mmCIF file of C-alpha atoms in Angstrom:
data_model
loop_
_atom_site.group_PDB
_atom_site.id
_atom_site.type_symbol
_atom_site.label_atom_id
_atom_site.label_comp_id
_atom_site.label_asym_id
_atom_site.label_seq_id
_atom_site.Cartn_x
_atom_site.Cartn_y
_atom_site.Cartn_z
ATOM 1 C CA MET A 1 -218.178 -124.914 -33.286
ATOM 2 C CA THR A 2 -218.278 -125.186 -37.066
ATOM 3 C CA GLU A 3 -220.051 -123.011 -39.951
ATOM 4 C CA SER A 4 -222.416 -125.351 -40.144
ATOM 5 C CA TYR A 5 -224.392 -123.521 -37.172
ATOM 6 C CA LYS A 6 -227.323 -121.269 -38.700
ATOM 7 C CA THR A 7 -227.592 -117.891 -37.681
ATOM 8 C CA ASN A 8 -230.650 -115.522 -39.307
ATOM 9 C CA HIS A 9 -228.230 -112.535 -39.183
ATOM 10 C CA CYS A 10 -227.242 -111.456 -42.739
ATOM 11 C CA HIS A 11 -224.994 -108.841 -43.981
ATOM 12 C CA ARG A 12 -226.462 -105.904 -44.534
ATOM 13 C CA THR A 13 -223.921 -103.120 -45.477
ATOM 14 C CA THR A 14 -220.371 -102.416 -44.956
ATOM 15 C CA LEU A 15 -219.177 -98.523 -44.163
ATOM 16 C CA GLN A 16 -215.451 -97.701 -45.239
ATOM 17 C CA ILE A 17 -213.498 -94.672 -43.189
ATOM 18 C CA PRO A 18 -209.911 -93.375 -43.553
ATOM 19 C CA ALA A 19 -208.764 -94.853 -40.023
ATOM 20 C CA GLN A 20 -209.634 -98.044 -37.842
ATOM 21 C CA VAL A 21 -212.421 -97.915 -35.848
ATOM 22 C CA SER A 22 -211.300 -98.140 -32.491
ATOM 23 C CA CYS A 23 -214.908 -98.712 -30.613
ATOM 24 C CA LEU A 24 -218.355 -98.224 -31.053
ATOM 25 C CA SER A 25 -221.341 -96.652 -28.784
ATOM 26 C CA LEU A 26 -225.231 -96.141 -29.377
ATOM 27 C CA GLY A 27 -227.003 -93.035 -28.355
ATOM 28 C CA GLU A 28 -230.512 -91.460 -28.777
ATOM 29 C CA PRO A 29 -232.592 -91.635 -30.850
ATOM 30 C CA HIS A 30 -230.825 -94.562 -33.037
ATOM 31 C CA GLN A 31 -227.740 -93.285 -33.685
ATOM 32 C CA LEU A 32 -224.174 -94.830 -33.861
ATOM 33 C CA PHE A 33 -221.508 -92.960 -32.398
ATOM 34 C CA VAL A 34 -217.588 -94.438 -34.173
ATOM 35 C CA GLY A 35 -214.695 -93.586 -32.675
ATOM 36 C CA SER A 36 -211.052 -93.673 -35.027
ATOM 37 C CA ASP A 37 -207.751 -93.819 -34.003
ATOM 38 C CA ASP A 38 -206.855 -90.325 -36.394
ATOM 39 C CA GLY A 39 -208.652 -88.264 -33.734
ATOM 40 C CA SER A 40 -212.049 -88.457 -35.126
ATOM 41 C CA VAL A 41 -215.736 -89.366 -34.290
ATOM 42 C CA ARG A 42 -218.635 -89.861 -36.628
ATOM 43 C CA ILE A 43 -222.148 -89.676 -35.572
ATOM 44 C CA TYR A 44 -224.926 -91.831 -38.188
ATOM 45 C CA ASP A 45 -228.353 -92.134 -38.289
ATOM 46 C CA MET A 46 -229.129 -95.954 -38.218
ATOM 47 C CA ALA A 47 -232.127 -95.661 -40.343
ATOM 48 C CA THR A 48 -230.140 -94.355 -43.333
ATOM 49 C CA LEU A 49 -226.557 -94.890 -42.105
ATOM 50 C CA LYS A 50 -225.664 -91.311 -43.212
ATOM 51 C CA VAL A 51 -223.742 -89.312 -41.550
ATOM 52 C CA LEU A 52 -225.225 -86.453 -38.843
ATOM 53 C CA LYS A 53 -222.619 -84.772 -37.578
ATOM 54 C CA ALA A 54 -218.901 -85.311 -36.926
ATOM 55 C CA ILE A 55 -215.648 -84.452 -34.333
ATOM 56 C CA ARG A 56 -212.556 -83.961 -35.706
ATOM 57 C CA GLY A 57 -208.607 -82.645 -34.505
ATOM 58 C CA LEU A 58 -208.920 -84.775 -31.507
ATOM 59 C CA GLY A 59 -206.056 -87.468 -30.750
ATOM 60 C CA ALA A 60 -206.438 -90.973 -31.085
ATOM 61 C CA VAL A 61 -210.116 -91.717 -29.643
ATOM 62 C CA SER A 62 -210.370 -94.876 -27.506
ATOM 63 C CA SER A 63 -213.793 -94.838 -25.930
ATOM 64 C CA ILE A 64 -217.294 -93.157 -26.540
ATOM 65 C CA THR A 65 -220.415 -92.847 -24.376
ATOM 66 C CA PHE A 66 -223.325 -91.321 -24.862
ATOM 67 C CA HIS A 67 -225.170 -88.713 -21.688
ATOM 68 C CA SER A 68 -228.374 -88.716 -22.415
ATOM 69 C CA GLN A 69 -230.514 -85.214 -22.025
ATOM 70 C CA THR A 70 -231.883 -84.392 -18.899
ATOM 71 C CA LYS A 71 -234.132 -81.258 -17.542
ATOM 72 C CA SER A 72 -231.061 -79.691 -16.118
ATOM 73 C CA SER A 73 -228.445 -80.475 -19.095
ATOM 74 C CA PRO A 74 -228.639 -80.937 -22.699
ATOM 75 C CA ALA A 75 -227.313 -84.266 -24.352
ATOM 76 C CA ARG A 76 -223.632 -85.072 -24.628
ATOM 77 C CA LEU A 77 -221.468 -86.850 -26.006
ATOM 78 C CA TRP A 78 -217.985 -88.208 -23.748
ATOM 79 C CA VAL A 79 -215.132 -88.737 -25.573
ATOM 80 C CA ALA A 80 -211.878 -90.929 -24.430
ATOM 81 C CA SER A 81 -208.706 -89.265 -25.881
ATOM 82 C CA GLY A 82 -204.987 -89.827 -24.434
ATOM 83 C CA ARG A 83 -205.089 -89.138 -20.900
ATOM 84 C CA GLN A 84 -208.465 -87.094 -20.786
ATOM 85 C CA ALA A 85 -212.426 -87.345 -21.143
ATOM 86 C CA LEU A 86 -213.831 -84.518 -23.431
ATOM 87 C CA SER A 87 -217.640 -83.886 -23.462
ATOM 88 C CA PHE A 88 -219.223 -82.063 -26.630
ATOM 89 C CA LEU A 89 -222.698 -81.059 -26.703
ATOM 90 C CA LEU A 90 -225.032 -82.243 -29.180
ATOM 91 C CA GLY A 91 -227.278 -79.640 -29.905
ATOM 92 C CA ALA A 92 -225.719 -77.313 -32.177
ATOM 93 C CA ASP A 93 -226.416 -76.948 -35.615
ATOM 94 C CA LYS A 94 -222.691 -77.395 -35.912
ATOM 95 C CA LEU A 95 -221.891 -80.340 -38.523
ATOM 96 C CA ILE A 96 -217.923 -80.662 -37.752
ATOM 97 C CA LEU A 97 -217.100 -80.140 -34.127
ATOM 98 C CA THR A 98 -213.450 -79.830 -33.419
ATOM 99 C CA SER A 99 -211.443 -79.219 -29.830
ATOM 100 C CA ALA A 100 -212.591 -75.730 -29.694
ATOM 101 C CA ASN A 101 -215.878 -76.878 -29.141
ATOM 102 C CA ILE A 102 -215.254 -79.018 -25.984
ATOM 103 C CA SER A 103 -217.552 -78.134 -23.217
ATOM 104 C CA SER A 104 -215.550 -80.406 -20.637
ATOM 105 C CA LYS A 105 -211.802 -81.445 -20.577
ATOM 106 C CA LEU A 106 -211.079 -83.846 -17.567
ATOM 107 C CA ASP A 107 -207.471 -84.929 -16.710
ATOM 108 C CA ILE A 108 -208.320 -88.817 -16.097
ATOM 109 C CA GLY A 109 -204.298 -90.574 -17.108
ATOM 110 C CA ALA A 110 -201.628 -89.967 -14.224
ATOM 111 C CA ASP A 111 -200.251 -88.699 -17.220
ATOM 112 C CA ASP A 112 -199.618 -88.856 -20.974
ATOM 113 C CA ASP A 113 -198.486 -92.361 -20.938
ATOM 114 C CA ASP A 114 -201.728 -93.340 -18.783
ATOM 115 C CA VAL A 115 -204.588 -93.637 -21.586
ATOM 116 C CA VAL A 116 -208.385 -93.678 -20.871
ATOM 117 C CA ASN A 117 -209.226 -97.369 -22.292
ATOM 118 C CA GLU A 118 -213.192 -96.903 -21.749
ATOM 119 C CA LEU A 119 -216.017 -94.560 -20.422
ATOM 120 C CA LEU A 120 -219.074 -96.177 -19.752
ATOM 121 C CA ILE A 121 -222.515 -93.299 -18.154
ATOM 122 C CA ASN A 122 -224.503 -95.607 -15.511
ATOM 123 C CA ALA A 123 -228.339 -96.339 -16.375
ATOM 124 C CA LYS A 124 -229.518 -92.904 -14.407
ATOM 125 C CA GLY A 125 -226.902 -90.667 -16.024
ATOM 126 C CA THR A 126 -225.167 -89.504 -12.701
ATOM 127 C CA HIS A 127 -221.723 -91.290 -12.810
ATOM 128 C CA MET A 128 -219.180 -91.840 -15.265
ATOM 129 C CA ALA A 129 -216.826 -94.670 -15.179
ATOM 130 C CA PHE A 130 -213.031 -94.643 -16.663
ATOM 131 C CA CYS A 131 -210.227 -97.082 -16.287
ATOM 132 C CA THR A 132 -206.732 -96.490 -17.618
ATOM 133 C CA ASP A 133 -203.297 -98.127 -19.020
ATOM 134 C CA SER A 134 -201.907 -97.682 -15.505
ATOM 135 C CA GLY A 135 -204.735 -99.869 -14.035
ATOM 136 C CA SER A 136 -206.477 -97.342 -12.312
ATOM 137 C CA VAL A 137 -210.419 -97.665 -12.008
ATOM 138 C CA GLY A 138 -212.706 -94.666 -11.031
ATOM 139 C CA VAL A 139 -215.863 -92.507 -11.494
ATOM 140 C CA VAL A 140 -216.706 -89.028 -12.514
ATOM 141 C CA ASP A 141 -219.441 -87.237 -10.546
ATOM 142 C CA LEU A 142 -221.126 -85.959 -13.895
ATOM 143 C CA SER A 143 -223.451 -83.300 -11.488
ATOM 144 C CA ASN A 144 -219.734 -81.690 -10.892
ATOM 145 C CA ASN A 145 -217.231 -83.135 -13.085
ATOM 146 C CA LYS A 146 -215.645 -84.351 -9.887
ATOM 147 C CA VAL A 147 -212.729 -86.829 -10.511
ATOM 148 C CA THR A 148 -212.399 -90.008 -8.176
ATOM 149 C CA ARG A 149 -210.187 -92.790 -8.273
ATOM 150 C CA MET A 150 -210.542 -96.403 -6.603
ATOM 151 C CA ARG A 151 -207.523 -97.331 -3.512
ATOM 152 C CA ASN A 152 -206.857 -100.179 -4.810
ATOM 153 C CA SER A 153 -206.707 -100.650 -8.982
ATOM 154 C CA HIS A 154 -204.817 -103.629 -11.130
ATOM 155 C CA ASP A 155 -201.167 -104.601 -11.595
ATOM 156 C CA ASN A 156 -201.496 -104.172 -15.495
ATOM 157 C CA ILE A 157 -203.558 -102.261 -17.736
ATOM 158 C CA CYS A 158 -207.195 -101.858 -16.817
ATOM 159 C CA GLY A 159 -209.385 -102.303 -20.272
ATOM 160 C CA THR A 160 -212.884 -102.672 -19.469
ATOM 161 C CA VAL A 161 -215.290 -101.518 -16.871
ATOM 162 C CA GLN A 162 -219.133 -101.981 -16.183
ATOM 163 C CA PHE A 163 -221.950 -100.859 -13.632
ATOM 164 C CA ILE A 164 -223.586 -103.471 -12.018
ATOM 165 C CA PRO A 165 -227.125 -103.052 -12.982
ATOM 166 C CA ASP A 166 -229.589 -101.697 -10.493
ATOM 167 C CA ARG A 167 -226.780 -101.116 -7.968
ATOM 168 C CA PRO A 168 -226.657 -97.457 -7.446
ATOM 169 C CA SER A 169 -223.065 -97.676 -6.429
ATOM 170 C CA GLU A 170 -220.902 -101.084 -7.868
ATOM 171 C CA LEU A 171 -219.062 -101.237 -10.588
ATOM 172 C CA ILE A 172 -216.768 -104.195 -11.883
ATOM 173 C CA SER A 173 -213.447 -103.874 -13.759
ATOM 174 C CA GLY A 174 -211.354 -105.986 -15.935
ATOM 175 C CA GLY A 175 -207.251 -105.670 -16.102
ATOM 176 C CA TYR A 176 -204.553 -107.669 -17.933
ATOM 177 C CA ASP A 177 -203.548 -109.005 -14.587
ATOM 178 C CA SER A 178 -206.347 -111.546 -15.385
ATOM 179 C CA THR A 179 -208.564 -110.244 -12.539
ATOM 180 C CA PHE A 180 -211.502 -108.758 -12.006
ATOM 181 C CA LEU A 181 -212.325 -105.981 -9.182
ATOM 182 C CA HIS A 182 -215.758 -105.327 -7.541
ATOM 183 C CA PHE A 183 -215.988 -102.101 -6.317
ATOM 184 C CA ASP A 184 -218.085 -99.949 -4.168
ATOM 185 C CA PHE A 185 -217.480 -96.519 -6.019
ATOM 186 C CA LEU A 186 -219.037 -94.216 -3.036
ATOM 187 C CA GLN A 187 -216.465 -95.344 -0.969
ATOM 188 C CA GLY A 188 -213.983 -96.488 -2.798
ATOM 189 C CA SER A 189 -213.452 -99.722 -1.604
ATOM 190 C CA VAL A 190 -213.363 -103.360 -2.806
ATOM 191 C CA LEU A 191 -216.345 -105.419 -2.086
ATOM 192 C CA SER A 192 -214.771 -109.157 -4.014
ATOM 193 C CA ARG A 193 -212.594 -110.118 -6.910
ATOM 194 C CA ASP A 194 -211.540 -112.988 -8.500
ATOM 195 C CA ASP A 195 -208.271 -113.816 -10.062
ATOM 196 C CA LEU A 196 -208.122 -116.498 -13.950
ATOM 197 C CA SER A 197 -205.715 -118.324 -14.081
ATOM 198 C CA ALA A 198 -204.142 -120.105 -17.389
ATOM 199 C CA ALA A 199 -205.516 -122.418 -18.980
ATOM 200 C CA PRO A 200 -203.543 -125.666 -19.527
ATOM 201 C CA PRO A 201 -200.975 -125.887 -22.225
ATOM 202 C CA SER A 202 -203.354 -127.638 -25.520
ATOM 203 C CA SER A 203 -201.304 -130.208 -27.324
ATOM 204 C CA GLY A 204 -197.883 -129.096 -25.870
ATOM 205 C CA VAL A 205 -198.315 -125.363 -27.167
ATOM 206 C CA SER A 206 -198.688 -122.565 -24.564
ATOM 207 C CA LEU A 207 -201.712 -120.369 -24.991
ATOM 208 C CA SER A 208 -201.882 -116.135 -24.469
ATOM 209 C CA PRO A 209 -202.325 -115.339 -20.666
ATOM 210 C CA PRO A 210 -205.606 -114.612 -19.579
ATOM 211 C CA PHE A 211 -206.074 -111.152 -20.158
ATOM 212 C CA ILE A 212 -209.575 -109.833 -19.395
ATOM 213 C CA LEU A 213 -210.113 -107.742 -22.820
ATOM 214 C CA SER A 214 -213.947 -107.609 -22.923
ATOM 215 C CA MET A 215 -216.690 -107.833 -20.468
ATOM 216 C CA SER A 216 -220.659 -106.731 -20.645
ATOM 217 C CA ILE A 217 -223.109 -107.191 -17.376
ATOM 218 C CA SER A 218 -226.686 -108.527 -18.688
ATOM 219 C CA SER A 219 -229.971 -106.642 -17.258
ATOM 220 C CA GLY A 220 -230.387 -109.533 -15.136
ATOM 221 C CA GLY A 221 -227.343 -108.994 -13.402
ATOM 222 C CA VAL A 222 -224.995 -112.241 -15.431
ATOM 223 C CA ILE A 223 -221.630 -111.243 -15.975
ATOM 224 C CA ALA A 224 -219.667 -112.398 -19.158
ATOM 225 C CA ALA A 225 -215.916 -111.666 -19.927
ATOM 226 C CA GLY A 226 -213.743 -112.484 -22.847
ATOM 227 C CA THR A 227 -210.076 -113.637 -22.478
ATOM 228 C CA ALA A 228 -206.976 -113.155 -24.816
ATOM 229 C CA ASP A 229 -206.611 -116.981 -24.768
ATOM 230 C CA GLY A 230 -209.974 -117.824 -26.241
ATOM 231 C CA ARG A 231 -212.077 -118.285 -23.348
ATOM 232 C CA VAL A 232 -215.447 -116.636 -21.546
ATOM 233 C CA TYR A 233 -216.219 -115.884 -18.128
ATOM 234 C CA ILE A 234 -219.583 -116.219 -17.414
ATOM 235 C CA GLY A 235 -220.551 -115.455 -13.614
ATOM 236 C CA THR A 236 -224.250 -116.054 -12.532
ATOM 237 C CA ALA A 237 -224.075 -116.014 -8.754
ATOM 238 C CA GLY A 238 -225.451 -112.562 -8.763
ATOM 239 C CA GLU A 239 -228.078 -113.130 -11.035
ATOM 240 C CA LYS A 240 -231.455 -111.536 -10.142
ATOM 241 C CA SER A 241 -234.175 -114.172 -8.930
ATOM 242 C CA LEU A 242 -237.920 -114.398 -8.295
ATOM 243 C CA GLU A 243 -237.613 -115.930 -5.076
ATOM 244 C CA GLY A 244 -239.127 -113.215 -2.995
ATOM 245 C CA PRO A 245 -242.837 -112.880 -1.852
ATOM 246 C CA GLY A 246 -245.782 -112.684 -4.808
ATOM 247 C CA GLY A 247 -243.077 -113.443 -7.498
ATOM 248 C CA ARG A 248 -240.904 -110.019 -6.620
ATOM 249 C CA GLN A 249 -237.535 -110.134 -6.975
ATOM 250 C CA LYS A 250 -235.235 -110.894 -3.821
ATOM 251 C CA ARG A 251 -232.935 -108.670 -3.849
ATOM 252 C CA ARG A 252 -229.325 -109.332 -1.835
ATOM 253 C CA ARG A 253 -227.252 -106.736 -0.180
ATOM 254 C CA ARG A 254 -224.646 -106.818 -2.457
ATOM 255 C CA TRP A 255 -223.872 -108.493 -6.164
ATOM 256 C CA ASP A 256 -222.234 -111.763 -5.860
ATOM 257 C CA GLY A 257 -221.096 -112.261 -9.374
ATOM 258 C CA LEU A 258 -217.900 -113.221 -8.753
ATOM 259 C CA LYS A 259 -218.412 -116.075 -6.246
ATOM 260 C CA GLY A 260 -217.332 -119.569 -7.357
ATOM 261 C CA GLU A 261 -220.674 -121.089 -7.388
ATOM 262 C CA GLY A 262 -222.298 -120.231 -10.370
ATOM 263 C CA LYS A 263 -219.222 -119.672 -12.582
ATOM 264 C CA LEU A 264 -217.946 -121.163 -15.624
ATOM 265 C CA VAL A 265 -214.375 -120.620 -17.527
ATOM 266 C CA GLU A 266 -215.084 -122.065 -21.087
ATOM 267 C CA GLU A 267 -213.063 -121.697 -24.228
ATOM 268 C CA VAL A 268 -215.119 -120.691 -27.036
ATOM 269 C CA ALA A 269 -211.761 -119.395 -29.700
ATOM 270 C CA ARG A 270 -208.561 -120.116 -31.046
ATOM 271 C CA GLY A 271 -207.686 -116.433 -30.922
ATOM 272 C CA PRO A 272 -208.526 -113.645 -28.471
ATOM 273 C CA ILE A 273 -212.077 -112.416 -27.525
ATOM 274 C CA ALA A 274 -211.927 -108.633 -28.643
ATOM 275 C CA ALA A 275 -215.277 -107.901 -27.809
ATOM 276 C CA LEU A 276 -218.574 -109.218 -26.155
ATOM 277 C CA THR A 277 -221.806 -108.175 -25.773
ATOM 278 C CA PHE A 278 -225.340 -109.102 -24.077
ATOM 279 C CA THR A 279 -228.203 -109.100 -26.579
ATOM 280 C CA ALA A 280 -230.745 -110.814 -23.558
ATOM 281 C CA PRO A 281 -230.018 -111.728 -19.729
ATOM 282 C CA ARG A 282 -228.798 -115.150 -20.841
ATOM 283 C CA LYS A 283 -227.530 -114.515 -24.594
ATOM 284 C CA PHE A 284 -224.465 -112.806 -25.624
ATOM 285 C CA LEU A 285 -222.211 -112.040 -28.807
ATOM 286 C CA THR A 286 -218.391 -112.623 -28.623
ATOM 287 C CA CYS A 287 -216.038 -111.269 -31.605
ATOM 288 C CA THR A 288 -212.756 -113.059 -31.803
ATOM 289 C CA LEU A 289 -209.948 -110.521 -32.953
ATOM 290 C CA LEU A 290 -210.211 -111.827 -36.371
ATOM 291 C CA GLY A 291 -213.831 -111.162 -36.580
ATOM 292 C CA LYS A 292 -215.504 -114.439 -36.172
ATOM 293 C CA VAL A 293 -218.579 -113.781 -34.266
ATOM 294 C CA THR A 294 -220.636 -116.267 -31.998
ATOM 295 C CA GLY A 295 -223.586 -116.233 -30.579
ATOM 296 C CA HIS A 296 -224.406 -118.187 -26.860
ATOM 297 C CA GLN A 297 -226.988 -118.708 -24.583
ATOM 298 C CA ILE A 298 -226.445 -120.019 -20.875
ATOM 299 C CA HIS A 299 -228.501 -122.551 -19.624
ATOM 300 C CA GLY A 300 -229.616 -123.794 -15.786
ATOM 301 C CA SER A 301 -228.463 -123.315 -12.727
ATOM 302 C CA VAL A 302 -225.914 -124.626 -10.296
ATOM 303 C CA ALA A 303 -228.349 -126.014 -7.880
ATOM 304 C CA ASP A 304 -229.545 -128.811 -9.817
ATOM 305 C CA GLY A 305 -225.865 -129.144 -11.588
ATOM 306 C CA THR A 306 -227.321 -128.248 -14.733
ATOM 307 C CA LEU A 307 -225.361 -124.835 -15.536
ATOM 308 C CA LEU A 308 -223.960 -124.864 -19.273
ATOM 309 C CA LEU A 309 -223.189 -122.492 -21.668
ATOM 310 C CA GLU A 310 -224.273 -123.337 -25.506
ATOM 311 C CA SER A 311 -222.575 -121.730 -28.302
ATOM 312 C CA GLN A 312 -225.747 -121.105 -30.883
ATOM 313 C CA TRP A 313 -223.788 -120.035 -34.004
ATOM 314 C CA THR A 314 -221.278 -119.098 -35.639
ATOM 315 C CA HIS A 315 -220.669 -116.737 -38.711
ATOM 316 C CA GLN A 316 -217.221 -114.682 -39.840
ATOM 317 C CA CYS A 317 -216.886 -111.278 -40.567
ATOM 318 C CA ARG A 318 -216.660 -110.076 -44.391
ATOM 319 C CA ASP A 319 -214.618 -107.159 -44.508
ATOM 320 C CA ILE A 320 -212.757 -106.770 -41.485
ATOM 321 C CA SER A 321 -209.585 -108.035 -40.879
ATOM 322 C CA LYS A 322 -209.203 -106.807 -37.165
ATOM 323 C CA VAL A 323 -211.963 -106.289 -34.793
ATOM 324 C CA ASN A 324 -212.014 -103.643 -32.111
ATOM 325 C CA SER A 325 -215.744 -103.199 -30.909
ATOM 326 C CA ILE A 326 -219.728 -104.788 -31.253
ATOM 327 C CA THR A 327 -222.544 -103.642 -30.564
ATOM 328 C CA THR A 328 -225.806 -104.031 -31.103
ATOM 329 C CA SER A 329 -229.375 -102.191 -32.170
ATOM 330 C CA GLY A 330 -232.479 -103.665 -32.045
ATOM 331 C CA ASP A 331 -232.149 -106.318 -34.697
ATOM 332 C CA SER A 332 -228.827 -105.113 -35.751
ATOM 333 C CA ILE A 333 -224.801 -106.161 -34.992
ATOM 334 C CA ILE A 334 -222.467 -103.462 -35.901
ATOM 335 C CA ILE A 335 -218.960 -105.002 -35.721
ATOM 336 C CA GLY A 336 -216.024 -102.308 -35.774
ATOM 337 C CA GLY A 337 -212.180 -102.516 -36.730
ATOM 338 C CA PHE A 338 -210.134 -102.360 -39.758
ATOM 339 C CA GLN A 339 -208.942 -103.962 -43.041
ATOM 340 C CA LYS A 340 -205.794 -105.017 -43.732
ATOM 341 C CA ASP A 341 -204.385 -101.531 -45.545
ATOM 342 C CA GLY A 342 -205.381 -99.764 -42.141
ATOM 343 C CA ARG A 343 -208.802 -98.342 -43.213
ATOM 344 C CA GLY A 344 -211.346 -98.460 -40.699
ATOM 345 C CA VAL A 345 -214.555 -100.536 -41.629
ATOM 346 C CA ILE A 346 -218.066 -101.114 -39.758
ATOM 347 C CA GLU A 347 -220.269 -104.215 -40.581
ATOM 348 C CA ILE A 348 -224.038 -104.116 -39.816
ATOM 349 C CA TRP A 349 -225.393 -107.212 -39.930
ATOM 350 C CA THR A 350 -229.579 -107.441 -39.608
ATOM 351 C CA LYS A 351 -231.849 -110.310 -38.545
ATOM 352 C CA THR A 352 -234.112 -109.936 -41.426
ATOM 353 C CA ASP A 353 -233.727 -113.172 -43.751
ATOM 354 C CA ASP A 354 -234.627 -110.668 -47.219
ATOM 355 C CA VAL A 355 -231.499 -108.519 -46.763
ATOM 356 C CA ASN A 356 -230.201 -106.460 -50.220
ATOM 357 C CA ILE A 357 -226.451 -106.746 -49.380
ATOM 358 C CA ALA A 358 -224.926 -103.444 -49.944
ATOM 359 C CA SER A 359 -221.717 -101.703 -49.790
ATOM 360 C CA ALA A 360 -221.308 -97.828 -48.954
ATOM 361 C CA GLY A 361 -218.201 -96.051 -49.893
ATOM 362 C CA VAL A 362 -215.488 -94.255 -48.182
ATOM 363 C CA ASP A 363 -217.159 -91.403 -46.078
ATOM 364 C CA GLU A 364 -214.243 -88.748 -46.063
#
């Protein structure tokens, strides 16, 4: 992979904020949520890149997830801060929210050192998954805010969790123990698991352990995960097929994405894969800790021996020294992290070929 690989994504703008960007998330309609380690959350309008609302005065923010409005519940934002998950109603006229405006507060971690690393709400808005520094994984029933922890946990930090698309009771987690755990969260039981072994040393130099740092699952049921030693794990055995009568998708009894057949593990970078997200059923982005973004596509199948991963382009972040999060919105790629002086920074790239490069000032 070299810089000669072309991408039609161009730098659109850079947003700077006082503290490092710890997490990014998207909401409706066209809203970008930005969490920082100074205990603040900013809500941007993606069209104008203006701040619509902010939350201040929390502890360090590690994750954000948006709960869409329903007939029985208004739109709200869930924020992970320390051991807690906090929810805020977004319909209020107030532009600056504080801890006084918390509508729900849940103790997720076992103690103050058990930080919540990720929150994620499922597609139906019925449950919120979480994972913590102690390795625990669980869900919150959003109808009554009941917290349920899985009986099995990781042996080390669990940093990422994902719901399985179209599987109403299945989720998967990845940990610093280099293990994937696939749960039926209604039963609290493990359905399958897989363990990553360390890559062989390169040129006599030991690589980082294969901690699982980032993970995403496509709408088609393909899993991709990034590790601390620069590899990606691809699992296609749970991919939806069109093998049913009349071309209908054949539904398996459960998701099989961790099965050995259909798996690829390949080195794609010389550093930790800090962030990863799917952009299409077989296309995804990886971003290294030092800001190298690469677009990948999965080709072929195991059945005919043609399964392979193609890295199609790569591009270096312009203003970010270290990356914590990446997400996409329409034709835009949004990357968050911090600069050498510790200030927070967000880069927004767009597919538009004709782009006027801009640089936004500090948002206080």
